[in-house]
Amino acid sequence: MPNSSTADPAFVLDGVGVSFASTRALKQVGLTIGTGEAVALVGPSGSGKTTLLRLLNGMLRADQGSVHSLGEEVGVVNTRRLRELRARIAFIPQDRGLVPNLSVVQNVLLGRVGRRSLLGALRDMMLPPKPEEEAIHALLERVGLPEKIFDRVDTLSGGQKQRVALARALYQDPRAILADEPVSSLDPARARDLVGLLLEVAREGGLTLVTSIHQLDLALEFFPRVVGLRGGKIVFDGPPSALGEKETASLYDLSQQEMGKE
Amino acid sequence: MNRLLSRESRAPLLFGLLAGGLLAALLLRLNPLDLWAGTAGWELAGKILGGAFRPALDYEAATVPEGAAPLWLKILGAAGRTLLFAIAALSLGAVLGVPLAVLGSESAWRGWPVWLGRLVRPPVRLFQAALRSVHELLWAVLFLAAFGLSDLTAVLALAIPYAGILSKIYGEVLDETPVASQRALLALGGNRLQAFTLGLLPRALPDLVSYTFYRLECAVRASAVLGFVGISTLGLYLRQSFENGHYREVWSYLYALLLLVFLLDLWSSTLRRRLK
């Protein structure tokens, strides 16, 4: 396992189990992700990828086992510490979570809400301070969208929205990025561009990157480490080169798939 | 709503509505022959309806007091005050309605302990219902009896039921607004107030404003009706002209109200389109 034995791992899951009603979403999951690592979570729908991501920033609490993120035990910290932790972990949800009728710059500004007062954030959104606006312009340049800074988000294409979500994540100045199916709604060429961009900016910033992704080809092409989930269990963890035909088949084989029902 | 109007339930629903209507008419002993007025009645009805074709352009009274403003100016002033009362009442209603809507909504309590929302929401919603269950005309009559009707009490009488209606609809708008951005702000470290105010509210704002403008039309009508209990809106002069038998003047006031509502509708629908 590359890098996973780094002295200061970014994320550690130990014996983690999560249940929703009668469904076991995760069973006995153990996983260590080193600082600066880039990990793709792959597996069929309902295998627990999103659940795992949501554990890492405490949007979800484990029923069993422990989750450590950036050195904090997520399940036990108080609300304030949890918010501070979330401010250091950028989470890009599958639906992106942008405010469609606000401009790009206003949406990116929201990335720092965790460190601002309500009134301060409100004032910034009405009248973005010049230095912030310049910083955001630079970020948008990095993600390839500088000319759209004052456009309303609902006028943008799916790929452009994803870039805004990425810019918001970067503006957050995080230690790690969690992205839930960042390219699921994009065509293959744009999806490829965006995954490449995601890895580049993570590498540049020394950020830990954990992404769920259902396009196996992109996971294998771009990520040094791929974690395969099926029925709430980790069935593969290693470099793409170790994921042979047999493993791929068993990962996605419907006849073998355990749906996670109790 | 959709389930109610599904294909299978449409026929029974329609039948039920019809049956209910018939039953109500029977219980009220509604008699179509009541529309048949006596000879004197027909004469009066003819006079009143006849005014519709030739509304008064000047006073109908034989003697008009010295220095009285021309009729068109009086109508214009009354229409202006009708609009002003409506705007004042609607603004006050919106200001009172927003906090009530937020406290009574589901979306504002997202992320809070469940029991807290369950504790606060029912009394707030009951209060909203209480505000809107009494019609503005009844409030006006109450105030008239208690304080004597002034312009301020008239605005209050209008604003109270509007606060109730607006808070109910605002709450529904908030709860129908997609939660994605509110959730995203919680996920990146925002607190519940920030997530609601910056993630959900901006998204709901166009619909909130749009509905408020939609309501302005109703407020104008209500403000005109309040003239019947004495405030100086179109209704007051309409009633005076009616009682003096000046039916052509009555129509002048009615047409002024019609025009006012029509212009407002035109203006507010353009505005609402632009808010989309």
Coordinates of C-alpha atoms in Angstrom, one line a residue:
Chain A
M1 CA 0.0 0.0 0.0
P2 CA 1.7 3.2 -1.1
N3 CA 2.2 5.9 1.5
S4 CA -0.4 4.5 3.8
S5 CA 2.1 4.0 6.5
T6 CA 3.0 7.7 6.6
A7 CA 3.7 8.9 10.2
D8 CA 0.7 11.2 10.1
P9 CA -2.1 9.6 8.2
A10 CA -4.9 12.0 7.1
F11 CA -7.7 9.5 7.6
V12 CA -7.9 6.3 9.7
L13 CA -10.9 4.0 9.8
D14 CA -10.8 1.2 12.3
G15 CA -13.5 -1.5 12.4
V16 CA -16.1 0.9 11.1
G17 CA -19.7 -0.2 10.7
V18 CA -22.7 1.9 9.7
S19 CA -26.3 0.9 9.4
F20 CA -29.3 2.6 7.9
A21 CA -32.6 1.2 9.2
S22 CA -32.3 -2.5 8.3
T23 CA -29.4 -2.0 5.8
R24 CA -25.8 -2.4 6.7
A25 CA -24.0 0.3 4.6
L26 CA -20.5 -0.5 5.9
K27 CA -19.2 -3.6 7.7
Q28 CA -15.9 -3.8 9.6
V29 CA -14.1 -1.3 7.4
G30 CA -10.5 -0.6 8.2
L31 CA -8.6 1.9 6.0
T32 CA -5.7 4.2 6.4
I33 CA -5.1 7.1 4.0
G34 CA -1.8 8.9 4.3
T35 CA -1.4 12.7 4.1
G36 CA -1.1 13.8 0.5
E37 CA -2.4 10.5 -0.9
A38 CA -4.9 10.4 -3.8
V39 CA -7.4 7.6 -3.4
A40 CA -10.3 6.5 -5.7
L41 CA -13.2 4.7 -4.1
V42 CA -14.7 2.4 -6.7
G43 CA -17.5 -0.2 -6.6
P44 CA -21.1 -0.7 -7.7
S45 CA -24.0 1.6 -6.6
G46 CA -24.9 1.1 -3.0
S47 CA -21.5 -0.4 -2.1
G48 CA -20.9 2.3 0.5
K49 CA -18.7 4.8 -1.2
T50 CA -20.7 7.9 -0.3
T51 CA -21.3 6.6 3.2
L52 CA -17.5 6.2 3.7
L53 CA -16.9 9.8 2.4
R54 CA -19.5 11.2 4.7
L55 CA -17.9 9.5 7.7
L56 CA -14.6 11.3 7.0
N57 CA -15.9 14.8 7.7
G58 CA -18.5 13.7 10.4
M59 CA -21.6 14.3 8.3
L60 CA -22.3 10.7 9.4
R61 CA -21.3 8.9 12.6
A62 CA -20.1 5.4 12.7
D63 CA -22.2 2.9 14.7
Q64 CA -19.2 0.8 15.3
G65 CA -15.4 1.4 15.3
S66 CA -13.6 4.7 15.1
V67 CA -12.9 7.3 12.5
H68 CA -9.9 9.7 12.8
S69 CA -9.6 12.6 10.4
L70 CA -6.6 15.0 10.4
G71 CA -5.8 13.6 13.9
E72 CA -9.2 14.1 15.4
E73 CA -11.5 11.3 16.4
V74 CA -14.6 12.4 14.5
G75 CA -17.2 10.5 16.5
V76 CA -16.3 12.2 19.8
V77 CA -15.4 15.8 19.1
N78 CA -17.9 18.5 20.1
T79 CA -19.8 20.6 17.6
R80 CA -17.3 23.5 17.5
R81 CA -14.3 21.2 16.9
L82 CA -16.3 19.3 14.3
R83 CA -17.0 22.5 12.4
E84 CA -13.3 23.5 12.6
L85 CA -12.5 20.1 11.3
R86 CA -15.0 20.4 8.4
A87 CA -13.5 23.8 7.5
R88 CA -10.2 22.0 6.9
I89 CA -11.8 19.3 4.8
A90 CA -13.4 20.4 1.6
F91 CA -16.4 18.2 0.7
I92 CA -17.7 18.4 -2.9
P93 CA -21.1 16.7 -2.9
Q94 CA -22.4 14.8 -5.9
D95 CA -25.1 17.6 -6.5
R96 CA -22.3 20.1 -5.9
G97 CA -24.3 22.1 -3.4
L98 CA -23.9 25.5 -5.2
V99 CA -26.5 28.2 -4.9
P100 CA -27.8 28.5 -8.5
N101 CA -29.1 32.0 -8.4
L102 CA -25.9 33.5 -7.0
S103 CA -22.8 34.4 -9.0
V104 CA -19.7 32.3 -9.2
V105 CA -17.7 34.7 -7.0
Q106 CA -20.4 34.6 -4.3
N107 CA -20.5 30.8 -4.4
V108 CA -16.7 30.6 -4.1
L109 CA -16.8 33.1 -1.2
L110 CA -19.1 30.7 0.7
G111 CA -16.1 28.3 0.9
R112 CA -14.8 30.2 3.9
V113 CA -18.1 30.4 5.7
G114 CA -16.7 28.1 8.4
R115 CA -14.2 30.8 9.5
R116 CA -16.5 33.8 9.1
S117 CA -19.3 35.3 11.2
L118 CA -22.7 35.3 9.6
L119 CA -22.7 39.1 9.1
G120 CA -19.1 39.1 7.8
A121 CA -19.9 36.5 5.2
L122 CA -23.1 38.3 4.3
R123 CA -21.3 41.6 3.8
D124 CA -18.6 39.9 1.7
M125 CA -21.2 38.3 -0.5
M126 CA -23.0 41.6 -1.2
L127 CA -19.7 43.5 -1.8
P128 CA -16.8 41.1 -2.3
P129 CA -13.6 42.7 -0.9
K130 CA -11.0 43.4 -3.7
P131 CA -8.3 41.1 -2.3
E132 CA -10.8 38.2 -2.0
E133 CA -12.1 38.8 -5.4
E134 CA -8.5 38.7 -6.8
A135 CA -7.8 35.5 -4.9
I136 CA -10.9 34.0 -6.3
H137 CA -10.1 35.1 -9.8
A138 CA -6.7 33.4 -9.5
L139 CA -8.5 30.2 -8.3
L140 CA -10.9 30.3 -11.2
E141 CA -8.0 30.8 -13.6
R142 CA -6.5 27.6 -12.0
V143 CA -9.7 25.6 -12.6
G144 CA -10.1 27.1 -16.1
L145 CA -13.1 29.4 -15.6
P146 CA -11.7 33.0 -15.0
E147 CA -14.1 34.7 -17.4
K148 CA -17.2 33.4 -15.6
I149 CA -16.5 35.1 -12.2
F150 CA -19.6 37.3 -12.2
D151 CA -21.9 34.9 -14.1
R152 CA -24.8 33.3 -12.3
V153 CA -24.1 29.6 -11.5
D154 CA -27.4 28.5 -13.1
T155 CA -26.2 29.8 -16.5
L156 CA -23.2 27.4 -16.5
S157 CA -22.8 23.9 -17.9
G158 CA -22.4 20.9 -15.7
G159 CA -18.6 20.8 -16.2
Q160 CA -18.3 24.5 -15.4
K161 CA -20.4 24.1 -12.2
Q162 CA -18.1 21.3 -11.1
R163 CA -15.2 23.6 -11.6
V164 CA -16.9 26.3 -9.5
A165 CA -17.4 23.6 -6.8
L166 CA -13.7 22.8 -7.0
A167 CA -12.8 26.5 -6.8
R168 CA -15.0 26.8 -3.7
A169 CA -13.2 23.8 -2.2
L170 CA -9.8 25.3 -2.9
Y171 CA -10.8 28.7 -1.5
Q172 CA -11.6 26.9 1.7
D173 CA -7.8 26.4 2.0
P174 CA -8.3 22.8 3.1
R175 CA -5.9 20.0 4.1
A176 CA -8.0 17.4 2.2
I177 CA -10.6 17.2 -0.5
L178 CA -13.4 14.7 -0.5
A179 CA -15.3 14.5 -3.7
D180 CA -18.4 12.4 -4.2
E181 CA -18.8 11.3 -7.8
P182 CA -17.3 14.5 -9.2
V183 CA -17.7 13.6 -12.8
S184 CA -20.8 11.4 -12.8
S185 CA -22.8 13.9 -14.8
L186 CA -20.2 14.8 -17.4
D187 CA -19.4 13.4 -20.8
P188 CA -16.2 11.2 -21.0
A189 CA -13.9 13.9 -22.4
R190 CA -14.9 16.5 -19.8
A191 CA -14.9 13.9 -17.1
R192 CA -11.3 13.0 -18.0
D193 CA -10.2 16.7 -18.0
L194 CA -11.8 17.2 -14.6
V195 CA -10.3 14.2 -12.9
G196 CA -6.9 15.2 -14.2
L197 CA -7.5 18.7 -12.8
L198 CA -8.6 17.4 -9.5
L199 CA -5.4 15.4 -9.1
E200 CA -3.2 18.2 -10.2
V201 CA -4.6 20.8 -7.8
A202 CA -4.5 18.2 -5.0
R203 CA -0.8 17.4 -5.8
E204 CA 0.1 21.1 -6.0
G205 CA -1.4 21.9 -2.7
G206 CA -0.1 18.7 -1.0
L207 CA -3.8 17.9 -0.3
T208 CA -5.1 14.5 0.5
L209 CA -7.7 13.5 -2.0
V210 CA -10.4 10.9 -1.6
T211 CA -12.9 10.5 -4.5
S212 CA -15.7 8.1 -5.1
I213 CA -15.9 7.5 -8.8
H214 CA -17.9 5.0 -10.8
Q215 CA -15.8 5.3 -14.0
L216 CA -13.3 2.5 -13.3
D217 CA -11.1 3.5 -16.3
L218 CA -10.6 7.0 -14.9
A219 CA -9.8 5.6 -11.5
L220 CA -7.2 3.2 -12.9
E221 CA -5.7 5.8 -15.2
F222 CA -5.3 8.7 -12.8
F223 CA -5.1 7.4 -9.2
P224 CA -2.1 5.7 -7.6
R225 CA -4.4 3.9 -5.1
V226 CA -7.7 2.4 -5.7
V227 CA -10.0 1.1 -3.0
G228 CA -12.8 -1.3 -4.1
L229 CA -16.0 -1.6 -2.1
R230 CA -18.8 -4.1 -2.5
G231 CA -21.7 -4.6 -0.2
G232 CA -20.2 -2.3 2.4
K233 CA -16.8 -4.2 2.6
I234 CA -13.4 -3.3 1.2
V235 CA -12.6 -6.0 -1.4
F236 CA -9.6 -4.4 -3.0
D237 CA -7.0 -1.9 -1.9
G238 CA -3.9 -1.3 -3.9
P239 CA -2.3 0.3 -7.0
P240 CA -4.2 0.0 -10.3
S241 CA -1.6 -2.5 -11.5
A242 CA -2.7 -5.0 -8.9
L243 CA -6.4 -4.8 -9.9
G244 CA -6.5 -7.6 -12.4
E245 CA -9.4 -8.9 -14.5
K246 CA -10.4 -11.3 -11.8
E247 CA -10.7 -8.6 -9.1
T248 CA -12.6 -6.3 -11.5
A249 CA -15.0 -9.0 -12.3
S250 CA -15.7 -9.9 -8.7
L251 CA -16.1 -6.2 -7.8
Y252 CA -18.9 -5.6 -10.3
D253 CA -20.3 -9.1 -10.8
L254 CA -24.0 -8.7 -10.1
S255 CA -24.5 -12.4 -9.4
Q256 CA -22.1 -12.2 -6.6
Q257 CA -23.1 -8.8 -5.3
E258 CA -24.2 -8.7 -1.7
M259 CA -26.7 -5.9 -1.5
G260 CA -25.9 -5.3 2.1
K261 CA -29.3 -6.3 3.4
E262 CA -29.2 -7.9 6.9
Chain B
M1 CA -51.6 17.3 -4.6
N2 CA -50.4 15.0 -7.4
R3 CA -51.8 11.9 -5.7
L4 CA -55.1 13.7 -5.2
L5 CA -55.3 14.4 -8.9
S6 CA -54.3 11.0 -10.1
R7 CA -56.4 9.6 -13.0
E8 CA -58.2 7.1 -10.8
S9 CA -59.3 9.6 -8.2
R10 CA -60.3 12.3 -10.6
A11 CA -63.9 11.1 -11.2
P12 CA -64.8 10.5 -7.5
L13 CA -63.2 13.8 -6.6
L14 CA -65.3 15.7 -9.2
F15 CA -68.4 13.9 -8.1
G16 CA -67.7 14.6 -4.5
L17 CA -67.2 18.3 -5.3
L18 CA -70.5 18.4 -7.2
A19 CA -72.4 16.6 -4.5
G20 CA -70.9 18.8 -1.8
G21 CA -72.0 21.9 -3.8
L22 CA -75.6 20.6 -4.2
L23 CA -75.8 19.7 -0.5
A24 CA -74.6 23.1 0.6
A25 CA -77.1 24.8 -1.7
L26 CA -79.9 22.7 -0.3
L27 CA -79.0 23.4 3.3
L28 CA -78.8 27.1 2.6
R29 CA -82.2 26.9 0.7
L30 CA -80.7 28.7 -2.2
N31 CA -83.5 29.6 -4.6
P32 CA -82.7 30.6 -8.2
L33 CA -85.9 32.6 -8.3
D34 CA -84.4 35.0 -5.8
L35 CA -82.5 36.5 -8.7
W36 CA -85.8 37.6 -10.1
A37 CA -86.2 41.0 -8.6
G38 CA -89.5 43.0 -8.4
T39 CA -90.3 45.8 -10.8
A40 CA -88.7 48.4 -8.5
G41 CA -85.8 46.1 -8.1
W42 CA -85.3 45.8 -11.9
E43 CA -85.4 49.6 -12.2
L44 CA -82.7 50.0 -9.7
A45 CA -80.6 47.2 -11.1
G46 CA -81.0 48.8 -14.5
K47 CA -79.8 52.2 -13.1
I48 CA -76.8 50.6 -11.4
L49 CA -75.8 48.5 -14.3
G50 CA -76.5 51.3 -16.8
G51 CA -73.8 53.3 -15.1
A52 CA -71.3 50.8 -16.3
F53 CA -71.6 52.1 -19.8
R54 CA -71.3 55.8 -18.9
P55 CA -69.2 56.2 -15.8
A56 CA -69.2 59.7 -14.4
L57 CA -66.5 62.1 -15.5
D58 CA -67.8 64.8 -13.2
Y59 CA -69.8 65.0 -10.0
E60 CA -73.4 63.9 -10.4
A61 CA -74.7 66.0 -7.5
A62 CA -76.6 69.2 -8.4
T63 CA -74.5 71.4 -6.2
V64 CA -70.9 70.8 -5.6
P65 CA -69.3 72.6 -2.6
E66 CA -67.1 75.6 -3.4
G67 CA -63.5 74.7 -4.0
A68 CA -64.0 70.9 -4.3
A69 CA -61.4 69.1 -6.3
P70 CA -62.6 67.8 -9.7
L71 CA -63.8 64.3 -9.6
W72 CA -60.9 62.8 -11.6
L73 CA -58.5 64.2 -9.0
K74 CA -60.5 62.8 -6.1
I75 CA -60.5 59.4 -7.8
L76 CA -56.8 59.6 -8.4
G77 CA -56.1 60.6 -4.8
A78 CA -58.3 57.7 -3.5
A79 CA -56.6 55.2 -5.8
G80 CA -53.2 56.5 -4.7
R81 CA -54.1 56.1 -1.0
T82 CA -55.6 52.7 -1.7
L83 CA -52.2 51.6 -3.1
L84 CA -50.3 53.3 -0.2
F85 CA -52.4 51.5 2.4
A86 CA -51.9 48.2 0.6
I87 CA -48.1 48.7 0.4
A88 CA -47.8 49.8 4.0
A89 CA -49.8 46.8 5.2
L90 CA -48.1 44.3 3.0
S91 CA -44.6 45.5 4.1
L92 CA -45.6 45.3 7.7
G93 CA -47.1 41.9 7.1
A94 CA -44.0 40.7 5.4
V95 CA -41.7 42.0 8.2
L96 CA -43.8 40.2 10.8
G97 CA -44.3 37.2 8.5
V98 CA -40.7 36.4 7.8
P99 CA -39.6 35.5 11.4
L100 CA -42.8 33.6 11.9
A101 CA -42.2 31.7 8.7
V102 CA -38.7 30.8 9.6
L103 CA -39.6 29.6 13.1
G104 CA -42.5 27.6 11.7
S105 CA -40.7 26.0 8.8
E106 CA -39.0 22.6 8.7
S107 CA -36.0 23.8 6.8
A108 CA -34.8 26.3 9.5
W109 CA -34.6 23.5 12.0
R110 CA -32.4 21.2 9.9
G111 CA -29.3 20.2 11.9
W112 CA -30.9 21.1 15.2
P113 CA -32.0 18.5 17.7
V114 CA -35.3 17.1 16.5
W115 CA -37.1 17.8 19.8
L116 CA -36.4 21.6 19.5
G117 CA -38.2 21.9 16.1
R118 CA -41.1 19.8 17.5
L119 CA -41.3 22.1 20.5
V120 CA -41.3 25.4 18.6
R121 CA -43.0 24.7 15.3
P122 CA -46.6 23.7 16.5
P123 CA -47.3 26.8 18.6
V124 CA -45.8 29.1 15.9
R125 CA -48.0 27.5 13.2
L126 CA -51.0 27.8 15.5
F127 CA -50.2 31.5 15.9
Q128 CA -49.9 31.9 12.1
A129 CA -53.3 30.2 11.7
A130 CA -54.8 32.5 14.4
L131 CA -53.5 35.6 12.6
R132 CA -55.1 34.6 9.3
S133 CA -58.3 33.1 10.6
V134 CA -59.8 36.6 11.2
H135 CA -60.5 38.6 8.1
E136 CA -59.0 42.1 7.8
L137 CA -62.5 43.6 7.8
L138 CA -63.3 42.1 11.2
W139 CA -60.0 43.4 12.6
A140 CA -60.9 46.8 11.2
V141 CA -64.3 46.7 12.9
L142 CA -62.7 45.6 16.2
F143 CA -60.2 48.4 16.0
L144 CA -62.9 50.8 15.1
A145 CA -64.8 49.8 18.2
A146 CA -61.7 49.8 20.5
F147 CA -59.6 52.8 19.3
G148 CA -61.6 54.5 16.7
L149 CA -60.3 53.9 13.2
S150 CA -57.2 55.8 12.3
D151 CA -54.9 55.3 9.3
L152 CA -52.5 53.4 11.5
T153 CA -55.1 51.0 12.9
A154 CA -56.3 50.5 9.3
V155 CA -52.8 49.4 8.3
L156 CA -52.6 47.1 11.3
A157 CA -56.0 45.6 10.6
L158 CA -54.7 44.8 7.1
A159 CA -51.2 43.7 8.2
I160 CA -52.3 41.2 10.8
P161 CA -54.0 38.7 8.5
Y162 CA -51.4 39.3 5.8
A163 CA -48.6 38.4 8.3
G164 CA -50.5 35.1 8.9
I165 CA -50.9 34.4 5.2
L166 CA -47.4 35.4 4.2
S167 CA -45.8 33.5 7.0
K168 CA -47.6 30.3 6.0
I169 CA -46.7 30.6 2.4
Y170 CA -43.1 31.8 3.1
G171 CA -42.7 28.7 5.3
E172 CA -43.9 26.5 2.5
V173 CA -41.6 28.1 0.0
L174 CA -38.7 27.7 2.3
D175 CA -39.5 24.0 2.8
E176 CA -39.8 23.4 -0.9
T177 CA -36.4 25.0 -1.7
P178 CA -33.8 22.3 -2.6
V179 CA -31.5 21.6 0.4
A180 CA -28.3 20.9 -1.5
S181 CA -26.6 24.2 -0.9
Q182 CA -27.7 24.3 2.8
R183 CA -26.2 20.8 3.3
A184 CA -23.0 21.8 1.5
L185 CA -22.5 24.8 3.8
L186 CA -22.9 22.5 6.8
A187 CA -20.4 20.1 5.3
L188 CA -17.7 22.8 4.9
G189 CA -17.9 24.0 8.4
G190 CA -20.7 26.6 8.4
N191 CA -23.0 26.7 11.4
R192 CA -26.7 26.1 11.1
L193 CA -27.6 29.8 11.0
Q194 CA -25.1 30.4 8.2
A195 CA -26.2 27.3 6.2
F196 CA -29.8 28.5 6.4
T197 CA -29.2 32.2 5.8
L198 CA -26.5 31.8 3.1
G199 CA -27.3 28.4 1.6
L200 CA -31.1 28.2 1.6
L201 CA -32.4 31.8 1.9
P202 CA -30.8 33.2 -1.3
R203 CA -32.2 30.3 -3.2
A204 CA -35.7 30.9 -1.8
L205 CA -35.6 34.7 -2.1
P206 CA -36.9 35.1 -5.7
D207 CA -39.9 32.9 -4.9
L208 CA -40.5 34.8 -1.6
V209 CA -40.4 38.2 -3.3
S210 CA -42.5 36.9 -6.2
Y211 CA -45.2 35.7 -3.9
T212 CA -45.2 39.0 -2.0
F213 CA -45.8 40.9 -5.2
Y214 CA -48.5 38.5 -6.1
R215 CA -50.2 39.3 -2.8
L216 CA -50.0 43.1 -3.5
E217 CA -53.0 42.7 -5.8
C218 CA -55.1 41.2 -3.0
A219 CA -53.9 43.8 -0.6
V220 CA -55.1 46.6 -2.9
R221 CA -58.5 45.0 -3.1
A222 CA -58.6 44.6 0.7
S223 CA -57.5 48.2 1.2
A224 CA -60.3 49.4 -1.1
V225 CA -62.8 47.4 0.9
L226 CA -61.6 48.9 4.1
G227 CA -62.9 52.2 2.8
F228 CA -66.4 50.9 3.7
V229 CA -65.5 51.2 7.4
G230 CA -64.2 54.7 6.9
I231 CA -60.5 54.9 5.8
S232 CA -60.1 57.2 2.8
T233 CA -59.5 54.6 0.1
L234 CA -61.6 54.0 -3.0
G235 CA -64.2 52.1 -1.0
L236 CA -65.2 55.1 1.1
Y237 CA -66.1 57.2 -1.9
L238 CA -67.7 54.3 -3.7
R239 CA -70.0 53.8 -0.7
Q240 CA -70.8 57.5 -0.4
S241 CA -71.7 57.7 -4.1
F242 CA -73.7 54.6 -3.8
E243 CA -75.7 55.8 -0.8
N244 CA -76.4 59.1 -2.7
G245 CA -77.7 57.2 -5.6
H246 CA -74.8 58.4 -7.9
Y247 CA -74.4 55.1 -9.7
R248 CA -72.3 56.6 -12.5
E249 CA -69.8 57.8 -10.0
V250 CA -69.8 54.3 -8.4
W251 CA -68.6 52.9 -11.7
S252 CA -65.9 55.5 -12.0
Y253 CA -64.5 54.3 -8.7
L254 CA -64.9 50.7 -9.7
Y255 CA -63.1 51.3 -13.0
A256 CA -60.3 53.1 -11.2
L257 CA -59.9 50.0 -8.9
L258 CA -59.9 47.7 -12.0
L259 CA -57.3 49.8 -13.7
L260 CA -55.1 49.9 -10.6
V261 CA -55.2 46.1 -10.1
F262 CA -54.6 45.6 -13.9
L263 CA -51.6 47.9 -13.9
L264 CA -50.2 46.3 -10.7
D265 CA -50.6 42.9 -12.2
L266 CA -48.8 43.9 -15.3
W267 CA -46.0 45.5 -13.4
S268 CA -45.7 42.6 -10.8
S269 CA -45.8 39.9 -13.5
T270 CA -42.9 41.5 -15.4
L271 CA -41.0 41.8 -12.2
R272 CA -41.7 38.2 -11.2
R273 CA -40.5 37.1 -14.7
R274 CA -37.3 38.9 -14.2
L275 CA -36.8 37.4 -10.7
K276 CA -36.8 33.9 -12.2

